[in-house]
Each structure stands twice: as structure tokens, then as C-alpha cells.
CSV table of C-alpha atoms in Angstrom, one decimal:
chain,number,residue,atom,x,y,z
A,1,MET,CA,3.9,25.9,25.2
A,2,THR,CA,6.3,23.3,23.7
A,3,SER,CA,6.6,23.2,20.0
A,4,THR,CA,5.7,20.0,18.4
A,5,ILE,CA,6.3,18.1,15.1
A,6,ARG,CA,3.7,16.0,13.3
A,7,CYS,CA,4.6,12.3,13.1
A,8,ASP,CA,3.2,9.7,10.8
A,9,ILE,CA,4.1,6.0,11.2
A,10,VAL,CA,2.6,3.7,8.6
A,11,SER,CA,3.3,0.3,7.2
A,12,ALA,CA,2.0,-1.1,3.8
A,13,GLU,CA,-0.7,-3.0,5.5
A,14,GLU,CA,-1.9,-0.5,8.2
A,15,GLU,CA,-1.6,3.0,9.7
A,16,ILE,CA,0.3,2.6,13.0
A,17,PHE,CA,0.4,6.1,14.5
A,18,HIS,CA,-0.2,9.7,13.7
A,19,GLY,CA,-0.2,12.7,15.9
A,20,ALA,CA,1.9,15.5,17.3
A,21,ALA,CA,5.1,14.7,19.2
A,22,GLN,CA,7.9,16.6,21.0
A,23,LEU,CA,10.6,14.2,20.0
A,24,ILE,CA,11.0,11.1,17.9
A,25,VAL,CA,13.8,8.6,18.6
A,26,ALA,CA,14.6,6.0,16.0
A,27,THR,CA,17.5,3.7,15.1
A,28,GLY,CA,18.9,4.9,11.7
A,29,GLU,CA,21.4,3.0,9.7
A,30,MET,CA,24.2,5.3,10.9
A,31,GLY,CA,23.1,5.3,14.5
A,32,GLU,CA,20.5,6.6,16.9
A,33,LEU,CA,18.5,9.6,15.8
A,34,GLY,CA,16.5,12.1,17.9
A,35,ILE,CA,14.3,14.3,15.8
A,36,ALA,CA,13.0,17.5,17.4
A,37,PRO,CA,10.8,20.1,15.7
A,38,ARG,CA,12.5,22.1,12.9
A,39,HIS,CA,15.0,19.4,12.2
A,40,ALA,CA,16.8,19.8,8.9
A,41,PRO,CA,15.5,17.7,6.0
A,42,LEU,CA,16.9,14.2,6.3
A,43,ILE,CA,16.2,10.8,4.8
A,44,THR,CA,17.6,7.5,6.1
A,45,ARG,CA,17.0,3.8,6.2
A,46,LEU,CA,16.0,2.4,9.6
A,47,LYS,CA,17.5,-0.6,11.3
A,48,PRO,CA,15.2,-3.1,13.0
A,49,GLY,CA,14.4,-1.7,16.4
A,50,GLN,CA,12.0,0.5,18.3
A,51,VAL,CA,10.7,3.9,17.4
A,52,ARG,CA,10.1,6.0,20.5
A,53,VAL,CA,7.7,8.9,20.2
A,54,ILE,CA,7.4,11.4,23.1
A,55,LEU,CA,4.0,12.9,22.9
A,56,GLU,CA,2.9,16.5,23.6
A,57,ASN,CA,1.9,15.7,27.2
A,58,GLY,CA,5.2,14.0,27.9
A,59,ASP,CA,3.9,10.4,27.5
A,60,GLU,CA,6.0,8.0,25.6
A,61,GLN,CA,4.9,5.5,23.0
A,62,PHE,CA,7.0,2.7,21.6
A,63,PHE,CA,6.7,1.0,18.2
A,64,TYR,CA,8.7,-1.8,16.8
A,65,VAL,CA,9.7,-1.6,13.2
A,66,SER,CA,11.7,-4.3,11.3
A,67,GLY,CA,13.3,-1.7,9.1
A,68,GLY,CA,11.9,1.0,6.8
A,69,ILE,CA,12.5,4.5,5.9
A,70,LEU,CA,12.6,7.7,8.0
A,71,GLU,CA,11.9,11.0,6.2
A,72,VAL,CA,12.2,14.3,8.2
A,73,GLN,CA,10.8,17.6,6.9
A,74,PRO,CA,10.9,20.6,9.2
A,75,GLN,CA,7.3,20.2,10.3
A,76,VAL,CA,6.6,16.5,9.7
A,77,VAL,CA,8.3,13.1,10.3
A,78,THR,CA,7.3,10.2,8.3
A,79,VAL,CA,8.2,6.6,9.2
A,80,LEU,CA,7.5,4.1,6.4
A,81,ALA,CA,7.8,0.9,8.2
A,82,ASP,CA,8.5,-2.5,6.6
A,83,THR,CA,6.0,-5.1,7.4
A,84,ALA,CA,8.3,-8.0,7.1
A,85,ILE,CA,11.9,-8.7,8.2
A,86,ARG,CA,13.9,-7.8,5.1
A,87,ALA,CA,17.4,-8.6,4.3
A,88,LYS,CA,19.3,-8.8,1.0
A,89,ASP,CA,19.7,-12.5,1.0
A,90,LEU,CA,16.1,-13.1,2.1
A,91,ASP,CA,14.9,-11.0,-0.9
A,92,GLU,CA,17.2,-12.8,-3.1
A,93,ALA,CA,15.7,-16.2,-2.0
A,94,ALA,CA,12.2,-14.8,-2.6
A,95,ALA,CA,13.2,-13.8,-6.1
A,96,ASN,CA,14.7,-17.2,-6.8
A,97,LYS,CA,11.5,-18.8,-5.5
A,98,ALA,CA,9.4,-16.8,-7.9
A,99,LYS,CA,11.6,-17.7,-10.8
A,100,ASP,CA,11.5,-21.3,-9.9
A,101,ALA,CA,7.7,-21.2,-9.8
A,102,ALA,CA,7.7,-19.7,-13.3
A,103,GLU,CA,10.1,-22.3,-14.6
A,104,ARG,CA,8.0,-25.2,-13.2
A,105,ALA,CA,4.9,-23.6,-14.8
A,106,LEU,CA,6.7,-23.5,-18.1
A,107,ALA,CA,8.0,-27.0,-17.8
A,108,ASN,CA,4.4,-28.2,-17.6
A,109,ARG,CA,3.2,-26.5,-20.7
A,110,THR,CA,2.1,-29.1,-23.2
A,111,ASP,CA,2.5,-27.1,-26.3
A,112,ALA,CA,4.0,-23.7,-27.1
A,113,LEU,CA,1.0,-22.0,-28.5
A,114,GLU,CA,1.3,-18.9,-30.6
A,115,ILE,CA,-0.2,-15.8,-29.3
A,116,ALA,CA,-2.6,-15.8,-32.2
A,117,GLN,CA,-3.8,-19.2,-31.3
A,118,ALA,CA,-4.5,-18.2,-27.7
A,119,GLN,CA,-6.2,-15.1,-29.0
A,120,VAL,CA,-8.5,-17.3,-31.1
A,121,GLU,CA,-9.3,-19.3,-28.0
A,122,LEU,CA,-10.1,-16.2,-26.1
A,123,ALA,CA,-12.3,-14.9,-29.0
A,124,GLN,CA,-14.1,-18.2,-29.0
A,125,ALA,CA,-14.8,-17.9,-25.2
A,126,MET,CA,-16.0,-14.4,-25.7
A,127,ALA,CA,-18.3,-15.5,-28.6
A,128,GLN,CA,-19.7,-18.2,-26.4
A,129,LEU,CA,-20.4,-15.7,-23.7
A,130,GLN,CA,-22.2,-13.5,-26.2
A,131,ALA,CA,-24.2,-16.3,-27.6
A,132,LEU,CA,-25.3,-17.2,-24.1
A,133,GLU,CA,-26.3,-13.6,-23.6
A,134,ARG,CA,-28.3,-13.6,-26.8
A,135,LEU,CA,-30.0,-16.8,-25.9
A,136,ARG,CA,-30.9,-15.4,-22.5
A,137,LYS,CA,-32.4,-12.4,-24.0
A,138,ALA,CA,-34.4,-14.6,-26.6
A,139,LEU,CA,-35.8,-16.7,-23.7
A,140,LYS,CA,-37.0,-13.5,-22.0
A,141,HIS,CA,-39.3,-12.7,-24.9
B,1,MET,CA,-47.0,-39.3,-17.6
B,2,ALA,CA,-44.2,-39.0,-20.2
B,3,GLY,CA,-40.8,-37.8,-18.7
B,4,GLY,CA,-42.4,-36.6,-15.5
B,5,ARG,CA,-39.7,-38.2,-13.3
B,6,GLU,CA,-36.9,-36.9,-15.5
B,7,ILE,CA,-38.3,-33.3,-15.3
B,8,LYS,CA,-38.5,-33.7,-11.6
B,9,THR,CA,-34.9,-34.8,-11.3
B,10,LYS,CA,-33.8,-31.9,-13.5
B,11,ILE,CA,-35.7,-29.4,-11.3
B,12,LYS,CA,-33.9,-30.9,-8.3
B,13,SER,CA,-30.5,-30.6,-9.8
B,14,VAL,CA,-31.1,-27.0,-10.9
B,15,GLN,CA,-32.3,-26.2,-7.4
B,16,ASN,CA,-29.0,-27.6,-6.1
B,17,THR,CA,-27.0,-25.5,-8.5
B,18,ARG,CA,-29.0,-22.4,-7.3
B,19,LYS,CA,-28.1,-23.2,-3.7
B,20,VAL,CA,-24.4,-23.2,-4.5
B,21,THR,CA,-24.5,-20.0,-6.6
B,22,ARG,CA,-26.6,-18.3,-3.8
B,23,ALA,CA,-24.1,-19.3,-1.2
B,24,LEU,CA,-21.2,-18.1,-3.4
B,25,GLU,CA,-22.9,-14.8,-3.9
B,26,MET,CA,-23.3,-14.2,-0.2
B,27,VAL,CA,-19.8,-15.3,0.6
B,28,SER,CA,-18.5,-12.8,-2.0
B,29,ALA,CA,-20.7,-10.0,-0.7
B,30,SER,CA,-19.2,-10.3,2.8
B,31,LYS,CA,-15.7,-10.6,1.4
B,32,ILE,CA,-16.0,-7.4,-0.6
B,33,ARG,CA,-16.2,-5.5,2.6
B,34,LYS,CA,-13.1,-7.1,4.0
B,35,ALA,CA,-11.2,-6.5,0.8
B,36,GLN,CA,-12.2,-2.8,0.7
B,37,ASP,CA,-11.1,-2.5,4.4
B,38,LEU,CA,-7.7,-3.8,3.4
B,39,MET,CA,-7.5,-1.3,0.5
B,40,LYS,CA,-8.3,1.5,2.8
B,41,ALA,CA,-5.8,0.3,5.4
B,42,SER,CA,-3.0,0.4,2.9
B,43,ARG,CA,-3.8,3.8,1.5
B,44,PRO,CA,-1.9,5.9,4.1
B,45,TYR,CA,1.3,4.2,3.2
B,46,ALA,CA,0.9,4.8,-0.4
B,47,ARG,CA,-0.1,8.4,0.2
B,48,LEU,CA,2.9,9.2,2.4
B,49,MET,CA,5.2,7.3,0.1
B,50,ARG,CA,4.0,9.5,-2.8
B,51,GLN,CA,4.6,12.5,-0.6
B,52,VAL,CA,8.2,11.4,0.2
B,53,ILE,CA,8.8,10.7,-3.4
B,54,GLY,CA,7.4,14.2,-4.2
B,55,HIS,CA,9.8,15.8,-1.7
B,56,ILE,CA,12.7,13.8,-3.3
B,57,ALA,CA,11.7,15.0,-6.7
B,58,LYS,CA,11.9,18.6,-5.4
B,59,ALA,CA,15.1,18.2,-3.5
B,60,ASN,CA,18.3,19.2,-5.3
B,61,THR,CA,19.8,15.8,-5.8
B,62,GLU,CA,22.8,15.5,-7.9
B,63,TYR,CA,22.4,11.7,-8.0
B,64,GLN,CA,20.1,10.5,-10.8
B,65,HIS,CA,18.6,7.1,-9.9
B,66,PRO,CA,18.2,4.7,-12.9
B,67,PHE,CA,14.5,4.2,-12.1
B,68,MET,CA,13.9,7.9,-12.9
B,69,VAL,CA,15.7,8.1,-16.2
B,70,ALA,CA,13.6,7.2,-19.3
B,71,ARG,CA,15.6,5.1,-21.8
B,72,THR,CA,15.6,6.2,-25.4
B,73,GLN,CA,15.5,2.8,-27.0
B,74,ILE,CA,13.1,0.2,-25.7
B,75,LYS,CA,14.1,-3.4,-26.7
B,76,ARG,CA,12.3,-5.4,-24.0
B,77,VAL,CA,9.3,-4.6,-21.9
B,78,GLY,CA,8.3,-6.2,-18.6
B,79,TYR,CA,4.7,-6.8,-17.4
B,80,ILE,CA,3.4,-7.7,-14.0
B,81,VAL,CA,0.0,-9.2,-14.5
B,82,VAL,CA,-2.2,-9.4,-11.4
B,83,SER,CA,-5.1,-11.8,-11.6
B,84,THR,CA,-7.3,-13.9,-9.4
B,85,ASP,CA,-6.5,-17.3,-7.9
B,86,ARG,CA,-10.0,-18.7,-8.5
B,87,GLY,CA,-12.4,-18.6,-11.4
B,88,LEU,CA,-16.3,-18.1,-11.3
B,89,CYS,CA,-15.8,-14.4,-11.5
B,90,GLY,CA,-17.4,-13.5,-14.9
B,91,GLY,CA,-15.2,-11.9,-17.5
B,92,LEU,CA,-12.9,-10.2,-15.0
B,93,ASN,CA,-9.7,-12.1,-15.9
B,94,SER,CA,-10.5,-12.6,-19.6
B,95,ASN,CA,-11.0,-8.8,-20.1
B,96,LEU,CA,-7.7,-8.0,-18.4
B,97,PHE,CA,-5.8,-10.7,-20.4
B,98,ARG,CA,-7.3,-9.5,-23.6
B,99,ARG,CA,-6.0,-6.0,-22.8
B,100,VAL,CA,-2.5,-7.3,-22.0
B,101,ILE,CA,-2.4,-9.6,-25.0
B,102,ASN,CA,-3.3,-6.7,-27.4
B,103,GLU,CA,-0.4,-4.7,-25.9
B,104,ILE,CA,2.0,-7.6,-26.1
B,105,ARG,CA,1.1,-8.2,-29.7
B,106,GLU,CA,1.7,-4.6,-30.5
B,107,HIS,CA,5.1,-4.8,-28.9
B,108,ILE,CA,6.1,-8.0,-30.7
B,109,ASP,CA,4.9,-6.4,-34.0
B,110,ASN,CA,7.3,-3.6,-33.3
B,111,GLY,CA,10.2,-6.0,-32.5
B,112,VAL,CA,10.1,-5.5,-28.8
B,113,GLN,CA,10.4,-8.6,-26.6
B,114,VAL,CA,8.2,-9.1,-23.6
B,115,ASP,CA,9.0,-10.5,-20.2
B,116,LEU,CA,6.1,-11.3,-17.9
B,117,VAL,CA,5.5,-12.0,-14.2
B,118,ALA,CA,2.2,-13.5,-13.2
B,119,ILE,CA,0.5,-12.9,-9.8
B,120,GLY,CA,-2.4,-15.3,-9.2
B,121,SER,CA,-3.1,-18.8,-10.6
B,122,LYS,CA,-5.2,-17.6,-13.5
B,123,ALA,CA,-2.6,-15.4,-15.0
B,124,ASN,CA,0.0,-18.2,-14.5
B,125,ALA,CA,-2.2,-20.8,-16.2
B,126,PHE,CA,-3.1,-18.4,-19.0
B,127,PHE,CA,0.4,-17.0,-19.9
B,128,LYS,CA,2.5,-20.1,-19.5
B,129,ARG,CA,1.1,-21.3,-22.8
B,130,PHE,CA,2.5,-18.2,-24.5
B,131,LYS,CA,5.6,-17.4,-26.3
B,132,VAL,CA,6.2,-14.7,-23.8
B,133,ASN,CA,9.0,-15.1,-21.4
B,134,LEU,CA,7.5,-15.9,-18.0
B,135,VAL,CA,10.1,-15.0,-15.5
B,136,GLY,CA,8.3,-15.2,-12.2
B,137,THR,CA,5.0,-16.2,-10.6
B,138,ALA,CA,3.3,-15.8,-7.3
B,139,THR,CA,0.1,-17.7,-6.6
B,140,HIS,CA,-2.3,-18.5,-3.7
B,141,LEU,CA,-2.1,-15.2,-2.0
B,142,GLY,CA,-5.4,-15.9,-0.1
B,143,GLU,CA,-7.9,-13.5,1.3
B,144,LYS,CA,-5.4,-11.3,3.0
B,145,PRO,CA,-2.5,-10.9,0.7
B,146,GLN,CA,0.8,-10.2,2.4
B,147,LEU,CA,3.5,-8.0,0.9
B,148,ASN,CA,5.9,-10.8,1.8
B,149,ALA,CA,4.5,-13.1,-1.0
B,150,LEU,CA,5.1,-10.4,-3.6
B,151,ILE,CA,8.6,-9.4,-2.8
B,152,GLY,CA,10.1,-12.1,-5.0
B,153,VAL,CA,8.3,-11.4,-8.1
B,154,ILE,CA,8.8,-7.7,-7.8
B,155,LYS,CA,12.5,-8.1,-7.2
B,156,VAL,CA,12.9,-10.2,-10.4
B,157,MET,CA,11.5,-7.4,-12.4
B,158,LEU,CA,13.4,-4.6,-10.6
B,159,ASP,CA,16.7,-6.5,-11.0
B,160,ALA,CA,15.9,-7.0,-14.7
B,161,TYR,CA,15.3,-3.3,-15.0
B,162,THR,CA,18.5,-2.3,-13.2
B,163,ASP,CA,20.6,-4.8,-15.3
B,164,GLY,CA,19.1,-3.4,-18.4
B,165,ARG,CA,17.4,-6.6,-19.4
B,166,ILE,CA,14.1,-4.7,-19.6
B,167,ASP,CA,13.7,-1.0,-20.4
B,168,GLN,CA,10.1,-0.5,-19.2
B,169,LEU,CA,7.9,-2.1,-16.6
B,170,ASN,CA,4.1,-2.1,-16.6
B,171,LEU,CA,1.6,-3.3,-14.2
B,172,ALA,CA,-1.7,-4.8,-15.3
B,173,TYR,CA,-4.6,-5.2,-12.8
B,174,ASN,CA,-8.3,-4.7,-12.4
B,175,ASP,CA,-9.1,-1.3,-10.8
B,176,PHE,CA,-12.0,-1.5,-8.3
B,177,VAL,CA,-14.3,1.4,-9.3
B,178,ASN,CA,-17.4,0.1,-7.6
B,179,THR,CA,-19.2,-3.1,-7.0
B,180,MET,CA,-20.6,-3.1,-10.6
B,181,THR,CA,-17.6,-1.8,-12.4
B,182,GLN,CA,-14.0,-3.0,-12.5
B,183,LYS,CA,-11.7,-1.5,-15.0
B,184,PRO,CA,-8.8,-3.4,-16.6
B,185,THR,CA,-5.9,-1.1,-16.1
B,186,VAL,CA,-2.3,-1.0,-17.4
B,187,ASP,CA,0.1,1.4,-15.6
B,188,THR,CA,3.7,2.2,-16.2
B,189,LEU,CA,5.8,1.6,-13.1
B,190,LEU,CA,9.3,2.2,-14.6
B,191,PRO,CA,10.7,4.6,-15.5
B,192,LEU,CA,8.9,6.6,-12.9
B,193,PRO,CA,6.7,9.0,-14.8
B,194,PRO,CA,7.9,12.6,-14.2
B,195,SER,CA,5.8,14.2,-11.5
B,196,ASN,CA,4.1,17.2,-13.1
B,197,GLY,CA,2.7,20.0,-11.0
B,198,LEU,CA,5.6,20.0,-8.6
B,199,SER,CA,7.5,23.2,-8.3
B,200,THR,CA,11.1,22.4,-8.7
B,201,THR,CA,12.7,25.1,-6.6
B,202,HIS,CA,15.9,23.2,-5.9
B,203,GLU,CA,16.7,25.2,-2.8
B,204,TRP,CA,17.4,22.4,-0.4
B,205,ASP,CA,18.5,18.9,-0.2
B,206,TYR,CA,18.3,16.1,2.2
B,207,ILE,CA,20.9,14.9,4.6
B,208,TYR,CA,21.2,11.4,3.2
B,209,GLU,CA,22.3,8.7,5.6
B,210,PRO,CA,24.3,6.8,4.5
B,211,SER,CA,24.3,8.0,0.9
B,212,PRO,CA,21.9,9.3,-1.8
B,213,ASP,CA,22.1,6.2,-4.1
B,214,VAL,CA,21.6,3.7,-1.2
B,215,VAL,CA,18.6,5.7,0.3
B,216,LEU,CA,16.9,6.4,-3.1
B,217,ASP,CA,17.4,2.8,-4.2
B,218,HIS,CA,15.7,1.7,-1.0
B,219,VAL,CA,12.8,4.3,-1.2
B,220,LEU,CA,12.0,3.7,-4.9
B,221,THR,CA,12.0,-0.1,-4.4
B,222,ARG,CA,9.6,0.2,-1.5
B,223,TYR,CA,7.5,2.6,-3.6
B,224,ILE,CA,7.2,0.1,-6.5
B,225,GLU,CA,6.4,-2.6,-4.0
B,226,SER,CA,3.7,-0.6,-2.5
B,227,LEU,CA,2.1,0.1,-5.9
B,228,VAL,CA,2.1,-3.6,-6.8
B,229,TYR,CA,0.7,-4.4,-3.4
B,230,GLN,CA,-2.1,-1.8,-3.8
B,231,ALA,CA,-2.9,-3.2,-7.2
B,232,THR,CA,-3.2,-6.7,-5.7
B,233,LEU,CA,-5.7,-5.4,-3.2
B,234,GLU,CA,-7.6,-3.6,-5.8
B,235,ASN,CA,-7.8,-6.8,-7.9
B,236,LEU,CA,-8.9,-8.8,-4.8
B,237,ALA,CA,-11.8,-6.4,-4.2
B,238,SER,CA,-12.6,-6.6,-8.0
B,239,GLU,CA,-12.6,-10.3,-7.8
B,240,HIS,CA,-15.2,-10.5,-5.1
B,241,ALA,CA,-17.4,-7.8,-6.7
B,242,ALA,CA,-17.2,-9.6,-10.1
B,243,ARG,CA,-18.0,-13.0,-8.5
B,244,MET,CA,-20.9,-11.6,-6.6
B,245,VAL,CA,-22.5,-10.1,-9.8
B,246,ALA,CA,-21.8,-13.3,-11.8
B,247,MET,CA,-23.3,-15.5,-9.1
B,248,LYS,CA,-26.2,-13.3,-8.7
B,249,SER,CA,-27.1,-13.6,-12.4
B,250,ALA,CA,-26.4,-17.4,-12.3
B,251,SER,CA,-28.9,-17.6,-9.4
B,252,ASP,CA,-31.4,-15.6,-11.4
B,253,ASN,CA,-30.9,-17.8,-14.3
B,254,ALA,CA,-31.4,-20.9,-12.3
B,255,SER,CA,-34.7,-19.5,-10.9
B,256,LYS,CA,-35.9,-18.9,-14.4
B,257,ALA,CA,-34.9,-22.3,-15.5
B,258,ILE,CA,-36.8,-23.8,-12.5
B,259,GLU,CA,-39.9,-21.8,-13.5
B,260,THR,CA,-39.8,-23.0,-17.0
B,261,LEU,CA,-39.2,-26.6,-16.0
B,262,SER,CA,-42.0,-26.5,-13.4
B,263,LEU,CA,-44.4,-25.3,-16.1
B,264,ILE,CA,-43.3,-28.1,-18.4
B,265,TYR,CA,-43.8,-30.6,-15.6
B,266,ASN,CA,-47.3,-29.3,-14.7
B,267,LYS,CA,-48.3,-29.5,-18.3
B,268,ALA,CA,-47.1,-33.0,-18.6
B,269,ARG,CA,-48.9,-34.0,-15.5
B,270,GLN,CA,-52.1,-32.3,-16.7
B,271,ALA,CA,-51.9,-34.1,-20.0
B,272,ALA,CA,-51.4,-37.4,-18.3
B,273,ILE,CA,-54.5,-36.9,-16.1
B,274,THR,CA,-56.5,-35.8,-19.2
B,275,GLN,CA,-55.5,-38.8,-21.0
B,276,GLU,CA,-56.3,-41.1,-18.1
B,277,ILE,CA,-59.9,-39.6,-17.8
B,278,SER,CA,-60.5,-39.9,-21.5
B,279,GLU,CA,-59.3,-43.5,-21.4
B,280,ILE,CA,-61.7,-44.3,-18.5
B,281,VAL,CA,-64.6,-42.5,-20.3
B,282,GLY,CA,-63.8,-44.3,-23.5
B,283,GLY,CA,-63.6,-47.6,-21.7
B,284,ALA,CA,-67.0,-46.9,-19.9
B,285,ALA,CA,-68.6,-46.0,-23.3
B,286,ALA,CA,-67.3,-49.2,-24.8
B,287,VAL,CA,-69.0,-51.3,-22.0
């Protein structure tokens, strides 16, 4: 009987694979990695590429990951795959876009209200809701 | 027949309103399921991520990542507020905003500044009128939020934390308990709360490729992202649940209004007929 290692491949949006494997081959940042059972604990970033899983019965399965994290414990291998193509400058662009959106929103503000004032507005809305509730109850009787 | 036509028109308009609220209620009822499925699908990632973080916490790391170190003095606090994109969902957003405002006010009273990131149009519209510093927004995430859409806003906050512009990062969202209950929740994201219950044996360490700081930075960033993503999905499920309940009560109220109006209408009709008869009888008696 061949020894196996548990393998979990997940992304933030779905579970991709889990089961026992003889060998897992992935592209780490420092090069190709082959993980066999009882591998030393290791943690690395993955490069975009395929993860090859050789199952207990010798079958192979391929998964494409666009980056992520590979964690190895003696009995379990975890691949946390990224769902999107990630790069430093892409992330930077996304951050800038979010900031721009906020600035646009702020540019549109008509009047810089104090927190207290907004709180009053909120309280008024709550009071209106409560009044409606009371009215509704009164109608019932 | 005084006002008979007006009452009829009113009944028609309330009936139309009820049609709309009924439709919205049913749409939300079906969307809750989808939102819950999304929540379930993203759980394995969060669970395994926590497991990996747990292992890291146990490993004998010499490198201390800034995300894990609590700062002694807090001068500025960051908030990520997750809200809905659309209204008509009862008090869901107002309850959350009230909670956040109370905290912000407390911070400001203590001389602590607040930076804020808004996810969802409602939070954006609400907080832009404030004196708080709105540093990023992400809106229109749709029925199937993608992590892609959130990366930007999260990075804004993480960069701010790394650069020391904020000393704490909180996440505010509605926790989906069940269809009837959604709980406004504020969690601390950074610094990472010390994981208790973990035995710190410090007997082994990872092989890090390429180096501990790079890998840890990557892992912790992904961890925070997954938490925010999870919160967004919770909030989505909460939105549909709250809307379904709100629309159900709106439909019920419309039915009640129609009943009352029908009663008034019938009374008016009856009165008109009675008057007509008495007029005829009176006329006949006069002849």
C-alpha cells in the first residue's frame, strides 16, 4: 500500500479539490515543487501555473491557479488559490481606483455635516419608524 | 355617492403597490438561497486559511509581522463598513450605521481620528456627509460579489496600517444569523487578535520560500481579504433576508389598507343607495 497525503485546494469563492494524493506538483516562487507524504513543513507563494495532483490510484488531475499560497504539513497539503490574476501594480491600480471613488464621492458632498447633525437625522428616521409602528398597532385595535 | 370614485382609485393604487412589494418579497426569497450558497462555498477557504494562520502562530518564527503586533498608542482608527447597494431592506443599514457612528463618536471624544472605507452605495452615500475621512469606496458589487472588486479598498487600509497612518482596523457588517435576525457586528481585523487556545510548543518552523517576511505578508494580506469577502457575503444574505421581511410586512399592510378602504367604499355606496331610495319615497309621497 502506498502512503498518501491529504490535499485541499480551495479558492475564496469555491472549494476546488480535496482528497488523498501520492504526490502534488506545484510551481512555487523559487521553482517547481514536488510534495510527497511526510514532507517537511513548508510555506511558499505560488506562481501562476498548474497544480498537478497524482491520486491514490495513479490518476492525475490538473488545476490551474493564478497564484496563491502552498502550505505543507507532514500529513496535509493546503493550496489557497487566488481567484484573480494578481500583481503588485494591478493591486496598486485597484487601490487608486478605490481612493478616486471616495474622492469623487466627497467632492459631491453639498455640506460638511457634523456627526451630531447626522445623528439627529438618524434619530428622526428612527422616530418616524417607531411612530409608524405605533400607528400600525393602534389601527389593529 | 360621495367620493366613491376617489376611493376606488385609491384601492387600485394600493393594489398596485402590493403587487410590487409581493414581487420584491418573492425575488428576495429566492436570492437568499443563492447568497447562502455563496457563503457556504467561501467557507472552506476561510477555514483552511485560519488553520494555516494557526500553524504559523505555532511555528517558531523569529520574524514578527507588523500585523501581529498590537500598538501601544492608538492615534487613528480605520473602519471598513459593509452595506447594501440598494434600499428597501428595513432598518438593516441604519442599525449598522448607528452602531458605527456611536463608535466613531467615542473615538473622536477620545481624540482619536477615524479613517473610513465604504463598501456598498448606502454606506458611501451616508458617510460622505461626515467629517470622517473617507479614503476609499467600492460600490455596485452585484448579486455575486467578486473578491476582485474588494482588493482595492482593502489595500488602501492595509497600506495605511503598514505605513502607520492607522493603528487599528475594524470591520463593520451585518452578520447573517437567520432569516429573521441579522446582527450588526464590528470586528477587529488588525492587529490580529492573539489566537488563544493554541499550544505554543515552538518546536519546529517552516521552510519559507523565499523568506518569512514575504510569505507572511502574503498570507496575512490574503487572510484579511478573505475575512472582508466573507463579511460582504454575510451582508448580502442579510440584505435579502431583511428585504424579504420588510416587503412581507409592506404587503400585509397594503392588504389591511385595501380591506379598510373597501369597507369605506361599501359604506359610501350603501349610503348613496339609501339616500336615493328615501328621495324616491319622499318624491312619491309628495305627489
